[in-house]
Amino acid sequence: MSFVVCGVACFGVLCVAFLIHEIRNAPYEDCIDAEAILAEIDRQRLEL
C-alpha cells in the first residue's frame, strides 16, 4: 500500500515540475513590444 502512495506522490511531483517547466518556457505571444510602443509615442509627439 505504501508503494502505491509513494508512486502516486512521485507522479504528482513530476506533473507539477513539468507544468512549472512548461509555464517558464512558454512563448509570450501576447507580450507588449517595447519598441513598437516607443515608436508610437514618438509618432504621437511629432503630431503635437
Short mmCIF file of N, CA and C in Angstrom, two decimals:
data_model
loop_
_atom_site.label_atom_id
_atom_site.label_comp_id
_atom_site.label_asym_id
_atom_site.label_seq_id
_atom_site.Cartn_x
_atom_site.Cartn_y
_atom_site.Cartn_z
N MET A 1 0.82 -1.20 0.00
CA MET A 1 0.00 0.00 0.00
C MET A 1 0.87 1.26 0.00
N SER A 2 1.93 1.26 0.79
CA SER A 2 2.78 2.45 0.83
C SER A 2 3.51 2.64 -0.50
N PHE A 3 3.76 1.54 -1.22
CA PHE A 3 4.38 1.64 -2.54
C PHE A 3 3.47 2.40 -3.50
N VAL A 4 2.19 2.16 -3.43
CA VAL A 4 1.22 2.85 -4.28
C VAL A 4 1.16 4.33 -3.91
N VAL A 5 1.15 4.63 -2.64
CA VAL A 5 1.10 6.03 -2.18
C VAL A 5 2.35 6.78 -2.63
N CYS A 6 3.51 6.16 -2.48
CA CYS A 6 4.75 6.80 -2.92
C CYS A 6 4.77 6.99 -4.44
N GLY A 7 4.26 6.03 -5.17
CA GLY A 7 4.19 6.16 -6.62
C GLY A 7 3.29 7.30 -7.05
N VAL A 8 2.14 7.41 -6.42
CA VAL A 8 1.21 8.49 -6.75
C VAL A 8 1.81 9.84 -6.37
N ALA A 9 2.48 9.92 -5.23
CA ALA A 9 3.11 11.16 -4.79
C ALA A 9 4.22 11.57 -5.75
N CYS A 10 5.04 10.63 -6.17
CA CYS A 10 6.12 10.93 -7.12
C CYS A 10 5.55 11.36 -8.47
N PHE A 11 4.48 10.72 -8.90
CA PHE A 11 3.84 11.10 -10.16
C PHE A 11 3.31 12.53 -10.07
N GLY A 12 2.72 12.88 -8.94
CA GLY A 12 2.22 14.24 -8.74
C GLY A 12 3.33 15.27 -8.76
N VAL A 13 4.44 14.96 -8.12
CA VAL A 13 5.58 15.87 -8.11
C VAL A 13 6.13 16.06 -9.51
N LEU A 14 6.23 14.97 -10.27
CA LEU A 14 6.70 15.07 -11.64
C LEU A 14 5.75 15.90 -12.51
N CYS A 15 4.45 15.75 -12.30
CA CYS A 15 3.48 16.55 -13.06
C CYS A 15 3.62 18.03 -12.74
N VAL A 16 3.78 18.37 -11.48
CA VAL A 16 3.94 19.77 -11.08
C VAL A 16 5.25 20.33 -11.66
N ALA A 17 6.31 19.55 -11.60
CA ALA A 17 7.59 20.01 -12.15
C ALA A 17 7.49 20.23 -13.65
N PHE A 18 6.78 19.36 -14.35
CA PHE A 18 6.59 19.53 -15.79
C PHE A 18 5.78 20.78 -16.10
N LEU A 19 4.72 21.02 -15.33
CA LEU A 19 3.91 22.21 -15.57
C LEU A 19 4.70 23.48 -15.32
N ILE A 20 5.50 23.51 -14.27
CA ILE A 20 6.34 24.68 -13.99
C ILE A 20 7.33 24.89 -15.13
N HIS A 21 7.92 23.81 -15.61
CA HIS A 21 8.87 23.90 -16.73
C HIS A 21 8.18 24.46 -17.98
N GLU A 22 7.00 23.98 -18.28
CA GLU A 22 6.27 24.44 -19.46
C GLU A 22 5.85 25.90 -19.32
N ILE A 23 5.41 26.30 -18.14
CA ILE A 23 4.99 27.69 -17.94
C ILE A 23 6.18 28.64 -18.08
N ARG A 24 7.32 28.26 -17.55
CA ARG A 24 8.51 29.13 -17.63
C ARG A 24 9.03 29.24 -19.05
N ASN A 25 8.85 28.23 -19.88
CA ASN A 25 9.39 28.23 -21.24
C ASN A 25 8.32 28.51 -22.30
N ALA A 26 7.16 28.97 -21.87
CA ALA A 26 6.09 29.23 -22.83
C ALA A 26 6.41 30.47 -23.65
N PRO A 27 6.07 30.45 -24.93
CA PRO A 27 6.28 31.66 -25.74
C PRO A 27 5.26 32.72 -25.35
N TYR A 28 5.71 33.93 -25.24
CA TYR A 28 4.83 35.02 -24.83
C TYR A 28 4.43 35.79 -26.07
N GLU A 29 3.40 35.31 -26.77
CA GLU A 29 2.94 35.94 -27.99
C GLU A 29 2.16 37.21 -27.70
N ASP A 30 1.57 37.31 -26.52
CA ASP A 30 0.75 38.47 -26.21
C ASP A 30 1.50 39.50 -25.37
N CYS A 31 2.82 39.40 -25.30
CA CYS A 31 3.58 40.37 -24.52
C CYS A 31 3.68 41.68 -25.29
N ILE A 32 3.95 42.73 -24.57
CA ILE A 32 4.00 44.06 -25.14
C ILE A 32 5.37 44.27 -25.79
N ASP A 33 5.36 44.74 -27.03
CA ASP A 33 6.60 45.03 -27.74
C ASP A 33 7.02 46.46 -27.40
N ALA A 34 8.11 46.58 -26.66
CA ALA A 34 8.56 47.89 -26.18
C ALA A 34 8.94 48.81 -27.32
N GLU A 35 9.58 48.29 -28.36
CA GLU A 35 9.99 49.14 -29.47
C GLU A 35 8.79 49.71 -30.21
N ALA A 36 7.75 48.92 -30.38
CA ALA A 36 6.55 49.40 -31.05
C ALA A 36 5.88 50.49 -30.23
N ILE A 37 5.87 50.34 -28.92
CA ILE A 37 5.27 51.34 -28.05
C ILE A 37 6.06 52.65 -28.12
N LEU A 38 7.38 52.55 -28.08
CA LEU A 38 8.20 53.76 -28.16
C LEU A 38 8.03 54.46 -29.50
N ALA A 39 7.93 53.69 -30.57
CA ALA A 39 7.71 54.28 -31.89
C ALA A 39 6.36 54.99 -31.94
N GLU A 40 5.35 54.40 -31.34
CA GLU A 40 4.02 55.02 -31.31
C GLU A 40 4.04 56.31 -30.49
N ILE A 41 4.74 56.31 -29.38
CA ILE A 41 4.85 57.52 -28.54
C ILE A 41 5.57 58.62 -29.31
N ASP A 42 6.66 58.27 -30.00
CA ASP A 42 7.39 59.26 -30.78
C ASP A 42 6.52 59.82 -31.92
N ARG A 43 5.74 58.97 -32.55
CA ARG A 43 4.86 59.42 -33.62
C ARG A 43 3.81 60.38 -33.09
N GLN A 44 3.26 60.09 -31.91
CA GLN A 44 2.24 60.97 -31.32
C GLN A 44 2.87 62.30 -30.90
N ARG A 45 4.10 62.30 -30.43
CA ARG A 45 4.77 63.55 -30.05
C ARG A 45 4.98 64.43 -31.27
N LEU A 46 5.34 63.82 -32.40
CA LEU A 46 5.56 64.59 -33.62
C LEU A 46 4.28 65.22 -34.14
N GLU A 47 3.15 64.57 -33.89
CA GLU A 47 1.87 65.11 -34.35
C GLU A 47 1.48 66.34 -33.54
N LEU A 48 1.92 66.44 -32.31
CA LEU A 48 1.55 67.60 -31.47
C LEU A 48 2.45 68.72 -31.79
#
